[in-house]
Amino acid sequence: SAARLLGAFCKGTELDFEDYKSDMVKGLVHLFGADEEVVLSAAHAALTSLVGHMEATEKKEDPKAPSVSCGVHVAVVLEEVKFLAAQASDAGVTGFNRPKGLAPILPFFQQALMHGATPETREQAAEGLGELVQSTSEAALKPMVMQMSGPLIRIIGDRFPSQVKAAIARTLLLLLQKGGPMVKPFLPQLQTTFVKTLKEHSKL
């Protein structure tokens, strides 16, 4: 399939295909809504390879710099995730519900959340993580809860505009509602975070 070919291309190429990455990301994320396991498996593997290629390219330029290349595509990924969520059944998006189904999606939102160049980018990232929480089954979400919660808690404590903090707070609330016991290790931090956020909003 095309997804398998893309995955092999990303693993082996030394060519610069920067101009095509956004379309590739969009197309591969879209395939996470497929019903056929062979398509889902190929899309997951190809997106994993693409993410790996982008991060490896960055490390060649500056091994110590944080990965940011996936975050550039946050708007495209958010659009596709919203589309898939709207089309999915109550069980969630099929591609997200696979084992480690969210793994190749998270870097796009987390890099934008941590290193986004504008408040709007960070807000989109927080919104995207919330969409993933809502459109993923509890079983598939469970292994990803700690990985998702940490960056959200770190960023909400920084000095960012209220709309960014509000988007993060909404996503953290969704994680609490759906994650339940899985979020328990973060409860002390979350309590402090929510109290601080409420105080800040009361001053506006």
PDB file of C-alpha atoms in Angstrom:
ATOM      1  CA  SER A   1       0.000   0.000   0.000  1.00  0.00           C
ATOM      2  CA  ALA A   2       0.961   3.663  -0.277  1.00  0.00           C
ATOM      3  CA  ALA A   3       1.399   3.887   3.511  1.00  0.00           C
ATOM      4  CA  ARG A   4       3.916   1.037   3.508  1.00  0.00           C
ATOM      5  CA  LEU A   5       5.859   2.667   0.676  1.00  0.00           C
ATOM      6  CA  LEU A   6       5.919   5.983   2.559  1.00  0.00           C
ATOM      7  CA  GLY A   7       7.188   4.255   5.670  1.00  0.00           C
ATOM      8  CA  ALA A   8      10.007   2.575   3.742  1.00  0.00           C
ATOM      9  CA  PHE A   9      10.848   5.875   2.027  1.00  0.00           C
ATOM     10  CA  CYS A  10      11.096   7.743   5.356  1.00  0.00           C
ATOM     11  CA  LYS A  11      13.340   5.058   6.835  1.00  0.00           C
ATOM     12  CA  GLY A  12      15.777   4.942   3.946  1.00  0.00           C
ATOM     13  CA  THR A  13      15.876   8.290   2.206  1.00  0.00           C
ATOM     14  CA  GLU A  14      18.556  10.955   2.440  1.00  0.00           C
ATOM     15  CA  LEU A  15      16.552  13.305   0.209  1.00  0.00           C
ATOM     16  CA  ASP A  16      15.025  16.575   1.368  1.00  0.00           C
ATOM     17  CA  PHE A  17      11.234  16.272   1.122  1.00  0.00           C
ATOM     18  CA  GLU A  18      10.325  19.144   3.449  1.00  0.00           C
ATOM     19  CA  ASP A  19       7.733  20.579   1.036  1.00  0.00           C
ATOM     20  CA  TYR A  20       5.766  17.317   1.107  1.00  0.00           C
ATOM     21  CA  LYS A  21       5.801  16.542   4.822  1.00  0.00           C
ATOM     22  CA  SER A  22       2.586  18.378   5.686  1.00  0.00           C
ATOM     23  CA  ASP A  23       0.602  16.452   3.052  1.00  0.00           C
ATOM     24  CA  MET A  24       2.202  13.192   4.148  1.00  0.00           C
ATOM     25  CA  VAL A  25       1.310  13.826   7.791  1.00  0.00           C
ATOM     26  CA  LYS A  26      -2.257  14.750   6.871  1.00  0.00           C
ATOM     27  CA  GLY A  27      -2.746  11.666   4.718  1.00  0.00           C
ATOM     28  CA  LEU A  28      -1.288   9.233   7.238  1.00  0.00           C
ATOM     29  CA  VAL A  29      -3.264  10.602  10.205  1.00  0.00           C
ATOM     30  CA  HIS A  30      -6.410  10.377   8.070  1.00  0.00           C
ATOM     31  CA  LEU A  31      -5.801   6.631   7.629  1.00  0.00           C
ATOM     32  CA  PHE A  32      -6.109   6.134  11.413  1.00  0.00           C
ATOM     33  CA  GLY A  33      -9.859   6.167  10.814  1.00  0.00           C
ATOM     34  CA  ALA A  34      -9.754   3.125   8.534  1.00  0.00           C
ATOM     35  CA  ASP A  35     -11.515  -0.127   9.440  1.00  0.00           C
ATOM     36  CA  GLU A  36      -8.989  -2.563   7.977  1.00  0.00           C
ATOM     37  CA  GLU A  37      -6.208  -3.659  10.316  1.00  0.00           C
ATOM     38  CA  VAL A  38      -3.692  -3.904   7.462  1.00  0.00           C
ATOM     39  CA  VAL A  39      -4.284  -0.224   6.634  1.00  0.00           C
ATOM     40  CA  LEU A  40      -4.110   0.846  10.278  1.00  0.00           C
ATOM     41  CA  SER A  41      -0.895  -1.074  10.832  1.00  0.00           C
ATOM     42  CA  ALA A  42       0.739   0.412   7.733  1.00  0.00           C
ATOM     43  CA  ALA A  43      -0.374   3.961   8.614  1.00  0.00           C
ATOM     44  CA  HIS A  44       0.898   3.619  12.192  1.00  0.00           C
ATOM     45  CA  ALA A  45       4.273   2.290  11.034  1.00  0.00           C
ATOM     46  CA  ALA A  46       4.630   4.944   8.319  1.00  0.00           C
ATOM     47  CA  LEU A  47       3.785   7.834  10.651  1.00  0.00           C
ATOM     48  CA  THR A  48       6.216   6.433  13.230  1.00  0.00           C
ATOM     49  CA  SER A  49       8.921   6.363  10.549  1.00  0.00           C
ATOM     50  CA  LEU A  50       8.111   9.906   9.430  1.00  0.00           C
ATOM     51  CA  VAL A  51       8.284  11.245  12.989  1.00  0.00           C
ATOM     52  CA  GLY A  52      11.565   9.403  13.507  1.00  0.00           C
ATOM     53  CA  HIS A  53      12.990  10.853  10.296  1.00  0.00           C
ATOM     54  CA  MET A  54      12.051  14.419  11.256  1.00  0.00           C
ATOM     55  CA  GLU A  55      13.528  14.101  14.736  1.00  0.00           C
ATOM     56  CA  ALA A  56      16.704  12.416  13.457  1.00  0.00           C
ATOM     57  CA  THR A  57      17.201  15.213  10.905  1.00  0.00           C
ATOM     58  CA  GLU A  58      16.986  17.778  13.707  1.00  0.00           C
ATOM     59  CA  LYS A  59      19.520  15.926  15.839  1.00  0.00           C
ATOM     60  CA  LYS A  60      22.011  15.929  12.976  1.00  0.00           C
ATOM     61  CA  GLU A  61      21.845  19.730  12.915  1.00  0.00           C
ATOM     62  CA  ASP A  62      21.975  20.188  16.702  1.00  0.00           C
ATOM     63  CA  PRO A  63      22.085  17.099  18.948  1.00  0.00           C
ATOM     64  CA  LYS A  64      21.265  19.117  22.072  1.00  0.00           C
ATOM     65  CA  ALA A  65      18.303  21.058  20.674  1.00  0.00           C
ATOM     66  CA  PRO A  66      14.752  19.943  21.616  1.00  0.00           C
ATOM     67  CA  SER A  67      12.685  18.320  18.880  1.00  0.00           C
ATOM     68  CA  VAL A  68      10.309  20.851  17.332  1.00  0.00           C
ATOM     69  CA  SER A  69       9.801  19.734  13.714  1.00  0.00           C
ATOM     70  CA  CYS A  70       6.627  17.740  14.402  1.00  0.00           C
ATOM     71  CA  GLY A  71       5.060  20.692  16.212  1.00  0.00           C
ATOM     72  CA  VAL A  72       5.155  22.710  12.993  1.00  0.00           C
ATOM     73  CA  HIS A  73       2.354  20.486  11.670  1.00  0.00           C
ATOM     74  CA  VAL A  74       0.067  20.836  14.706  1.00  0.00           C
ATOM     75  CA  ALA A  75      -2.736  22.633  12.825  1.00  0.00           C
ATOM     76  CA  VAL A  76      -2.895  19.932  10.147  1.00  0.00           C
ATOM     77  CA  VAL A  77      -2.947  17.122  12.715  1.00  0.00           C
ATOM     78  CA  LEU A  78      -5.586  18.887  14.836  1.00  0.00           C
ATOM     79  CA  GLU A  79      -7.832  19.263  11.781  1.00  0.00           C
ATOM     80  CA  GLU A  80      -7.535  15.561  10.935  1.00  0.00           C
ATOM     81  CA  VAL A  81      -8.007  14.410  14.546  1.00  0.00           C
ATOM     82  CA  LYS A  82     -11.191  16.498  14.806  1.00  0.00           C
ATOM     83  CA  PHE A  83     -12.456  14.998  11.545  1.00  0.00           C
ATOM     84  CA  LEU A  84     -11.733  11.438  12.706  1.00  0.00           C
ATOM     85  CA  ALA A  85     -13.357  12.073  16.092  1.00  0.00           C
ATOM     86  CA  ALA A  86     -16.501  13.419  14.422  1.00  0.00           C
ATOM     87  CA  GLN A  87     -16.753  10.328  12.200  1.00  0.00           C
ATOM     88  CA  ALA A  88     -15.945   7.747  14.877  1.00  0.00           C
ATOM     89  CA  SER A  89     -18.355   5.601  16.859  1.00  0.00           C
ATOM     90  CA  ASP A  90     -18.743   5.915  20.626  1.00  0.00           C
ATOM     91  CA  ALA A  91     -15.892   3.417  20.966  1.00  0.00           C
ATOM     92  CA  GLY A  92     -13.449   5.983  19.570  1.00  0.00           C
ATOM     93  CA  VAL A  93     -11.155   6.230  16.555  1.00  0.00           C
ATOM     94  CA  THR A  94     -10.041   2.768  15.457  1.00  0.00           C
ATOM     95  CA  GLY A  95      -6.425   3.768  14.839  1.00  0.00           C
ATOM     96  CA  PHE A  96      -6.119   5.429  18.242  1.00  0.00           C
ATOM     97  CA  ASN A  97      -7.517   2.366  19.996  1.00  0.00           C
ATOM     98  CA  ARG A  98      -4.782   0.035  18.739  1.00  0.00           C
ATOM     99  CA  PRO A  99      -1.863  -0.854  21.081  1.00  0.00           C
ATOM    100  CA  LYS A 100       0.295   2.296  21.249  1.00  0.00           C
ATOM    101  CA  GLY A 101      -2.055   3.811  18.697  1.00  0.00           C
ATOM    102  CA  LEU A 102      -1.450   7.340  19.994  1.00  0.00           C
ATOM    103  CA  ALA A 103       2.341   7.039  20.067  1.00  0.00           C
ATOM    104  CA  PRO A 104       3.061   8.547  16.616  1.00  0.00           C
ATOM    105  CA  ILE A 105       0.370  11.247  17.059  1.00  0.00           C
ATOM    106  CA  LEU A 106       1.516  12.645  20.402  1.00  0.00           C
ATOM    107  CA  PRO A 107       4.808  14.235  19.205  1.00  0.00           C
ATOM    108  CA  PHE A 108       2.908  16.693  16.990  1.00  0.00           C
ATOM    109  CA  PHE A 109       0.884  18.038  19.899  1.00  0.00           C
ATOM    110  CA  GLN A 110       3.506  17.733  22.617  1.00  0.00           C
ATOM    111  CA  GLN A 111       6.260  19.471  20.683  1.00  0.00           C
ATOM    112  CA  ALA A 112       3.876  22.310  19.805  1.00  0.00           C
ATOM    113  CA  LEU A 113       2.739  22.528  23.429  1.00  0.00           C
ATOM    114  CA  MET A 114       6.274  22.658  24.818  1.00  0.00           C
ATOM    115  CA  HIS A 115       8.013  24.708  22.131  1.00  0.00           C
ATOM    116  CA  GLY A 116       5.290  26.394  20.043  1.00  0.00           C
ATOM    117  CA  ALA A 117       6.325  29.763  18.648  1.00  0.00           C
ATOM    118  CA  THR A 118       2.976  31.440  19.421  1.00  0.00           C
ATOM    119  CA  PRO A 119       0.268  31.156  22.103  1.00  0.00           C
ATOM    120  CA  GLU A 120      -2.142  30.053  19.367  1.00  0.00           C
ATOM    121  CA  THR A 121       0.109  27.109  18.533  1.00  0.00           C
ATOM    122  CA  ARG A 122       0.224  26.011  22.165  1.00  0.00           C
ATOM    123  CA  GLU A 123      -3.539  26.409  22.467  1.00  0.00           C
ATOM    124  CA  GLN A 124      -4.043  24.211  19.385  1.00  0.00           C
ATOM    125  CA  ALA A 125      -1.739  21.612  20.909  1.00  0.00           C
ATOM    126  CA  ALA A 126      -3.666  21.507  24.191  1.00  0.00           C
ATOM    127  CA  GLU A 127      -6.954  21.297  22.278  1.00  0.00           C
ATOM    128  CA  GLY A 128      -5.552  18.458  20.167  1.00  0.00           C
ATOM    129  CA  LEU A 129      -4.542  16.455  23.227  1.00  0.00           C
ATOM    130  CA  GLY A 130      -8.070  16.928  24.572  1.00  0.00           C
ATOM    131  CA  GLU A 131      -9.511  15.609  21.311  1.00  0.00           C
ATOM    132  CA  LEU A 132      -7.289  12.531  21.606  1.00  0.00           C
ATOM    133  CA  VAL A 133      -8.483  11.880  25.161  1.00  0.00           C
ATOM    134  CA  GLN A 134     -12.122  12.055  24.090  1.00  0.00           C
ATOM    135  CA  SER A 135     -11.741   9.888  20.991  1.00  0.00           C
ATOM    136  CA  THR A 136      -9.590   7.103  22.477  1.00  0.00           C
ATOM    137  CA  SER A 137     -10.761   4.141  24.554  1.00  0.00           C
ATOM    138  CA  GLU A 138      -9.745   3.959  28.205  1.00  0.00           C
ATOM    139  CA  ALA A 139      -7.666   0.845  27.553  1.00  0.00           C
ATOM    140  CA  ALA A 140      -5.659   2.508  24.777  1.00  0.00           C
ATOM    141  CA  LEU A 141      -5.366   5.777  26.703  1.00  0.00           C
ATOM    142  CA  LYS A 142      -4.036   4.181  29.878  1.00  0.00           C
ATOM    143  CA  PRO A 143      -0.385   3.667  28.770  1.00  0.00           C
ATOM    144  CA  MET A 144      -0.230   7.258  27.511  1.00  0.00           C
ATOM    145  CA  VAL A 145      -1.712   9.132  30.489  1.00  0.00           C
ATOM    146  CA  MET A 146       1.557   9.939  32.242  1.00  0.00           C
ATOM    147  CA  GLN A 147       3.222  10.941  28.973  1.00  0.00           C
ATOM    148  CA  MET A 148       0.325  13.294  28.197  1.00  0.00           C
ATOM    149  CA  SER A 149      -0.150  14.755  31.680  1.00  0.00           C
ATOM    150  CA  GLY A 150       3.426  15.809  32.440  1.00  0.00           C
ATOM    151  CA  PRO A 151       3.885  18.446  29.698  1.00  0.00           C
ATOM    152  CA  LEU A 152       0.396  19.856  30.287  1.00  0.00           C
ATOM    153  CA  ILE A 153       1.121  20.389  33.989  1.00  0.00           C
ATOM    154  CA  ARG A 154       4.515  21.948  33.263  1.00  0.00           C
ATOM    155  CA  ILE A 155       3.165  24.414  30.704  1.00  0.00           C
ATOM    156  CA  ILE A 156       0.074  25.492  32.647  1.00  0.00           C
ATOM    157  CA  GLY A 157       2.405  26.666  35.428  1.00  0.00           C
ATOM    158  CA  ASP A 158       4.318  28.985  33.078  1.00  0.00           C
ATOM    159  CA  ARG A 159       3.488  32.549  32.092  1.00  0.00           C
ATOM    160  CA  PHE A 160       1.167  32.136  29.120  1.00  0.00           C
ATOM    161  CA  PRO A 161      -2.040  33.926  28.079  1.00  0.00           C
ATOM    162  CA  SER A 162      -5.297  32.850  29.713  1.00  0.00           C
ATOM    163  CA  GLN A 163      -6.605  31.122  26.555  1.00  0.00           C
ATOM    164  CA  VAL A 164      -3.623  28.770  26.566  1.00  0.00           C
ATOM    165  CA  LYS A 165      -4.077  27.927  30.240  1.00  0.00           C
ATOM    166  CA  ALA A 166      -7.822  27.465  29.747  1.00  0.00           C
ATOM    167  CA  ALA A 167      -7.238  24.991  26.905  1.00  0.00           C
ATOM    168  CA  ILE A 168      -4.728  23.072  29.038  1.00  0.00           C
ATOM    169  CA  ALA A 169      -7.077  23.068  32.036  1.00  0.00           C
ATOM    170  CA  ARG A 170      -9.892  21.645  29.880  1.00  0.00           C
ATOM    171  CA  THR A 171      -7.635  18.842  28.655  1.00  0.00           C
ATOM    172  CA  LEU A 172      -6.403  18.051  32.162  1.00  0.00           C
ATOM    173  CA  LEU A 173     -10.023  17.875  33.311  1.00  0.00           C
ATOM    174  CA  LEU A 174     -10.789  15.427  30.484  1.00  0.00           C
ATOM    175  CA  LEU A 175      -7.814  13.310  31.568  1.00  0.00           C
ATOM    176  CA  LEU A 176      -9.081  13.306  35.140  1.00  0.00           C
ATOM    177  CA  GLN A 177     -12.577  12.309  34.033  1.00  0.00           C
ATOM    178  CA  LYS A 178     -11.442   9.531  31.718  1.00  0.00           C
ATOM    179  CA  GLY A 179      -8.138   8.539  33.268  1.00  0.00           C
ATOM    180  CA  GLY A 180      -9.367   8.306  36.842  1.00  0.00           C
ATOM    181  CA  PRO A 181      -6.886   6.146  38.816  1.00  0.00           C
ATOM    182  CA  MET A 182      -4.338   6.473  36.005  1.00  0.00           C
ATOM    183  CA  VAL A 183      -3.913  10.174  36.861  1.00  0.00           C
ATOM    184  CA  LYS A 184      -3.516   9.523  40.591  1.00  0.00           C
ATOM    185  CA  PRO A 185       0.268  10.156  40.686  1.00  0.00           C
ATOM    186  CA  PHE A 186      -0.381  13.684  39.415  1.00  0.00           C
ATOM    187  CA  LEU A 187      -3.183  14.600  41.839  1.00  0.00           C
ATOM    188  CA  PRO A 188      -1.072  16.769  44.211  1.00  0.00           C
ATOM    189  CA  GLN A 189       0.328  18.724  41.254  1.00  0.00           C
ATOM    190  CA  LEU A 190      -3.108  19.002  39.649  1.00  0.00           C
ATOM    191  CA  GLN A 191      -4.697  20.341  42.825  1.00  0.00           C
ATOM    192  CA  THR A 192      -2.010  23.014  43.128  1.00  0.00           C
ATOM    193  CA  THR A 193      -2.294  23.814  39.406  1.00  0.00           C
ATOM    194  CA  PHE A 194      -6.085  24.207  39.414  1.00  0.00           C
ATOM    195  CA  VAL A 195      -6.077  26.372  42.548  1.00  0.00           C
ATOM    196  CA  LYS A 196      -3.394  28.624  41.046  1.00  0.00           C
ATOM    197  CA  THR A 197      -5.263  28.860  37.735  1.00  0.00           C
ATOM    198  CA  LEU A 198      -8.513  29.782  39.491  1.00  0.00           C
ATOM    199  CA  LYS A 199      -6.729  32.522  41.441  1.00  0.00           C
ATOM    200  CA  GLU A 200      -5.227  33.924  38.242  1.00  0.00           C
ATOM    201  CA  HIS A 201      -8.601  33.974  36.502  1.00  0.00           C
ATOM    202  CA  SER A 202     -10.219  35.699  39.483  1.00  0.00           C
ATOM    203  CA  LYS A 203      -7.746  38.554  39.077  1.00  0.00           C
ATOM    204  CA  LEU A 204      -8.633  39.129  35.406  1.00  0.00           C
TER     205      LEU A 204
END
